[in-house]
Amino acid sequence: MSFFQSDIAYKFYSSLKCVKTFKVTTDKGYVQGYIQQENGLLKGFFSRRAIVLGGPVLYPDATEEDVTKLLQKLKQATKSAIYTEIRAEKDYSEYKDIFLNAGFRYHPHLNVLIECDTIDKAFNRMDENRKRQIKKADESGVICRFASSIDEVKAFYCLLKNHYKKKVKKPLFTWEFFEKMFTSGVGKYLLAVKDDKIIGGMLQVSTDDTVYDYYACGLDAEYQAESPSATIYWNTIKNAIEHGQTTFDTMGAGTPGVPYGVRDFKLRFGGELVEFGRYICINKPILYKLGCLAIKIIS
């Protein structure tokens, strides 16, 4: 089961003031998520969106009627949002026509899944340049460890916030989210540290068999010898193997056919490129069109 469809995830998101959670169930499955919007009167009004991470949990004997019923209940529960987006974590292609008939559009979207079997096999799957970076980083004295204090989490958050502002240019959760991830123990922060300075990190959530790259960034340009982003990824793989987890879900690799440096970075670890896509239902078409324009203008 996806972490994001677990009871732990639902309880965590329900504790946040910055989102409103929802969960709908039927005899043959359930789906949960949250409704989120940006700060600011205008931006907030035009950015109301319902997000379902992972995708619906459907029992093996669920029929077309059962899936349709669950999707209709989902649409009803999220009707206050301008749109509802399901970010699939697995292959829902056998249900694709049902999603389309229920009013969801399919948007191609890629992801990279990295196998975590043995240290030697994982290392050998990486390309030669990535191997050299990892070896050079080890020699540089960079240390990877989990955050032990809220101050360290705050330092990572500052790096991430700056990264999103300058490069990613997409919405980012407020400090409340990152603080509670740490204080609740739901998430862990793997940090790259050089001379007591945090130069990169990753917020991770996990299940018994999968670790997820929820948010990550690194000062790669400033610390080329340390390669903080690559170092964080490699240590995540090693930690997963040591804890018996079999998959590192990197949580997104962009749109097919569109060049994307992050995808290239992730693939160099020898991962599998998959297209599970996203399913989007536009609940308020006029507001959706106006919102796309408004967000561009005021961003």
Coordinates of N, CA, C and O in Angstrom, one line a residue, residues 100-172:
L100 N -11.7 7.8 -17.3 CA -12.1 8.8 -18.3 C -13.6 8.9 -18.4 O -14.2 10.0 -18.5
N101 N -14.4 7.8 -18.3 CA -15.8 7.9 -18.3 C -16.4 8.6 -17.0 O -17.5 9.1 -17.1
A102 N -15.6 8.6 -16.0 CA -16.0 9.3 -14.7 C -15.7 10.8 -14.8 O -16.0 11.5 -13.8
G103 N -15.1 11.2 -15.8 CA -14.8 12.7 -16.0 C -13.4 13.1 -15.7 O -13.1 14.3 -15.6
F104 N -12.5 12.1 -15.6 CA -11.1 12.5 -15.3 C -10.3 12.4 -16.7 O -10.6 11.6 -17.5
R105 N -9.4 13.4 -16.8 CA -8.5 13.4 -18.0 C -7.2 12.7 -17.6 O -6.7 12.9 -16.5
Y106 N -6.6 12.0 -18.5 CA -5.3 11.4 -18.3 C -4.2 12.4 -18.8 O -4.2 12.9 -19.9
H107 N -3.2 12.7 -17.9 CA -2.1 13.5 -18.2 C -0.8 12.6 -18.1 O -0.5 12.2 -16.9
P108 N -0.1 12.4 -19.1 CA 1.2 11.6 -19.0 C 2.1 12.2 -18.0 O 2.3 13.4 -18.0
H109 N 2.7 11.4 -17.2 CA 3.7 11.9 -16.2 C 4.6 10.7 -15.9 O 4.1 9.6 -15.6
L110 N 5.9 11.0 -15.8 CA 6.9 10.0 -15.6 C 7.3 9.9 -14.1 O 7.1 10.9 -13.3
N111 N 7.9 8.8 -13.8 CA 8.6 8.6 -12.5 C 9.8 7.7 -12.6 O 9.8 7.0 -13.6
V112 N 10.7 7.7 -11.7 CA 11.8 6.8 -11.7 C 11.8 6.0 -10.4 O 11.8 6.6 -9.3
L113 N 11.7 4.7 -10.5 CA 11.8 3.8 -9.4 C 13.1 3.1 -9.3 O 13.6 2.6 -10.4
I114 N 13.8 3.2 -8.2 CA 15.1 2.6 -8.1 C 15.1 1.3 -7.2 O 14.6 1.4 -6.1
E115 N 15.6 0.2 -7.8 CA 15.6 -1.0 -7.1 C 16.6 -1.0 -5.9 O 17.7 -0.5 -6.1
C116 N 16.2 -1.5 -4.8 CA 17.1 -1.6 -3.6 C 17.3 -3.1 -3.3 O 16.5 -3.6 -2.5
D117 N 18.3 -3.7 -3.8 CA 18.5 -5.2 -3.6 C 19.7 -5.4 -2.8 O 19.7 -5.8 -1.6
T118 N 20.9 -5.2 -3.4 CA 22.2 -5.3 -2.6 C 23.0 -4.0 -2.9 O 22.8 -3.4 -3.9
I119 N 23.9 -3.7 -2.0 CA 24.8 -2.5 -2.2 C 25.6 -2.6 -3.5 O 25.7 -1.7 -4.2
D120 N 26.2 -3.8 -3.7 CA 27.0 -4.0 -4.9 C 26.2 -3.8 -6.2 O 26.6 -3.1 -7.1
K121 N 25.0 -4.5 -6.2 CA 24.2 -4.4 -7.4 C 23.7 -2.9 -7.7 O 23.7 -2.4 -8.8
A122 N 23.3 -2.3 -6.6 CA 22.8 -0.9 -6.7 C 23.9 0.0 -7.2 O 23.7 0.9 -8.0
F123 N 25.1 -0.2 -6.7 CA 26.3 0.7 -7.1 C 26.6 0.4 -8.5 O 26.9 1.4 -9.3
N124 N 26.6 -0.8 -9.0 CA 27.0 -1.2 -10.3 C 26.0 -0.7 -11.4 O 26.3 -0.5 -12.5
R125 N 24.7 -0.5 -10.9 CA 23.7 0.0 -11.8 C 23.9 1.5 -12.2 O 23.3 1.9 -13.2
M126 N 24.6 2.2 -11.3 CA 24.8 3.6 -11.6 C 25.7 3.8 -12.8 O 26.6 3.0 -13.1
D127 N 25.6 5.0 -13.5 CA 26.5 5.2 -14.6 C 27.9 5.6 -14.0 O 28.0 5.9 -12.8
E128 N 28.9 5.6 -14.8 CA 30.3 5.8 -14.4 C 30.5 7.2 -13.7 O 31.2 7.3 -12.8
N129 N 29.8 8.2 -14.3 CA 30.0 9.6 -13.7 C 29.4 9.6 -12.3 O 30.0 10.3 -11.4
R130 N 28.3 9.0 -12.1 CA 27.7 9.0 -10.8 C 28.6 8.2 -9.8 O 28.8 8.7 -8.7
K131 N 29.2 7.1 -10.2 CA 30.1 6.4 -9.4 C 31.3 7.3 -8.9 O 31.7 7.2 -7.8
R132 N 31.8 8.0 -9.9 CA 32.9 8.9 -9.6 C 32.5 9.9 -8.6 O 33.3 10.3 -7.7
Q133 N 31.3 10.5 -8.8 CA 30.9 11.5 -7.8 C 30.7 11.0 -6.4 O 31.1 11.6 -5.4
I134 N 30.2 9.8 -6.3 CA 30.0 9.1 -5.0 C 31.4 8.9 -4.3 O 31.6 9.2 -3.1
K135 N 32.3 8.4 -5.1 CA 33.7 8.1 -4.5 C 34.3 9.4 -4.1 O 35.0 9.5 -3.0
K136 N 34.2 10.5 -4.9 CA 34.8 11.7 -4.7 C 34.2 12.4 -3.4 O 34.9 13.0 -2.6
A137 N 32.9 12.2 -3.3 CA 32.2 12.8 -2.2 C 32.6 12.1 -0.9 O 32.8 12.8 0.2
D138 N 32.8 10.8 -0.9 CA 33.3 10.1 0.3 C 34.7 10.6 0.7 O 35.0 10.8 1.9
E139 N 35.5 10.9 -0.3 CA 36.9 11.4 0.0 C 36.9 12.8 0.5 O 37.8 13.2 1.2
S140 N 35.8 13.6 0.2 CA 35.8 15.0 0.6 C 35.4 15.2 2.1 O 35.5 16.3 2.6
G141 N 34.9 14.1 2.7 CA 34.6 14.2 4.1 C 33.2 14.6 4.4 O 32.8 14.9 5.5
V142 N 32.3 14.6 3.4 CA 30.9 15.0 3.6 C 30.3 13.8 4.4 O 30.6 12.7 4.2
I143 N 29.4 14.2 5.3 CA 28.7 13.2 6.1 C 27.2 13.2 5.9 O 26.6 14.3 5.7
C144 N 26.6 12.0 5.8 CA 25.2 11.9 5.6 C 24.6 11.4 6.9 O 25.0 10.3 7.3
R145 N 23.6 12.1 7.5 CA 23.0 11.6 8.7 C 21.6 12.2 8.8 O 21.3 13.2 8.1
F146 N 20.8 11.6 9.6 CA 19.4 12.1 9.8 C 19.4 13.3 10.8 O 20.2 13.4 11.7
A147 N 18.5 14.3 10.5 CA 18.4 15.4 11.4 C 18.1 15.0 12.8 O 17.3 14.1 13.0
S148 N 18.7 15.7 13.8 CA 18.5 15.4 15.2 C 17.8 16.5 15.9 O 17.6 16.4 17.1
S149 N 17.6 17.6 15.3 CA 17.0 18.8 16.0 C 16.1 19.6 15.0 O 16.3 19.5 13.8
I150 N 15.2 20.3 15.6 CA 14.3 21.2 14.8 C 15.1 22.3 14.1 O 14.7 22.8 13.0
D151 N 16.2 22.7 14.7 CA 17.0 23.7 14.0 C 17.7 23.2 12.8 O 17.8 23.9 11.8
E152 N 18.0 21.9 12.7 CA 18.6 21.3 11.5 C 17.5 21.2 10.4 O 17.8 21.5 9.3
V153 N 16.3 20.9 10.9 CA 15.2 20.8 9.9 C 14.9 22.2 9.3 O 14.7 22.4 8.1
K154 N 15.0 23.2 10.2 CA 14.8 24.6 9.7 C 15.8 25.0 8.7 O 15.6 25.7 7.7
A155 N 17.1 24.6 8.9 CA 18.2 25.0 8.0 C 17.9 24.3 6.7 O 18.1 24.9 5.6
F156 N 17.5 23.1 6.7 CA 17.1 22.4 5.4 C 16.0 23.1 4.7 O 16.0 23.3 3.5
Y157 N 14.9 23.5 5.5 CA 13.8 24.2 4.9 C 14.2 25.5 4.3 O 13.6 25.8 3.2
C158 N 15.1 26.2 4.8 CA 15.6 27.4 4.2 C 16.2 27.2 2.9 O 16.0 27.9 1.9
L159 N 17.0 26.1 2.8 CA 17.6 25.7 1.5 C 16.6 25.4 0.5 O 16.6 25.8 -0.7
L160 N 15.6 24.6 1.0 CA 14.5 24.1 0.1 C 13.7 25.2 -0.4 O 13.3 25.3 -1.6
K161 N 13.3 26.1 0.5 CA 12.5 27.3 0.1 C 13.2 28.2 -0.9 O 12.5 28.6 -1.9
N162 N 14.4 28.4 -0.7 CA 15.2 29.2 -1.7 C 15.3 28.5 -3.0 O 15.2 29.1 -4.1
H163 N 15.5 27.1 -3.0 CA 15.5 26.3 -4.2 C 14.2 26.4 -5.0 O 14.2 26.6 -6.2
Y164 N 13.1 26.3 -4.3 CA 11.8 26.4 -4.9 C 11.5 27.8 -5.5 O 10.9 27.9 -6.6
K165 N 12.0 28.8 -4.8 CA 11.8 30.2 -5.3 C 12.6 30.5 -6.5 O 12.1 31.1 -7.5
K166 N 13.8 30.0 -6.6 CA 14.7 30.4 -7.7 C 14.6 29.4 -8.9 O 14.7 29.9 -10.0
K167 N 14.4 28.1 -8.6 CA 14.5 27.2 -9.7 C 13.2 26.4 -10.0 O 12.7 26.3 -11.1
V168 N 12.6 25.9 -8.9 CA 11.4 25.0 -9.2 C 10.2 25.8 -9.5 O 9.4 25.5 -10.4
K169 N 10.0 27.0 -8.8 CA 8.9 27.9 -9.1 C 7.5 27.2 -9.0 O 6.7 27.4 -9.9
K170 N 7.4 26.3 -8.0 CA 6.1 25.6 -7.8 C 5.7 25.8 -6.3 O 6.6 26.2 -5.5
P171 N 4.4 25.6 -6.0 CA 4.0 25.7 -4.6 C 4.8 24.8 -3.6 O 5.1 23.7 -4.0
L172 N 5.0 25.3 -2.4 CA 5.7 24.6 -1.4 C 4.9 24.7 -0.1 O 4.4 25.7 0.2

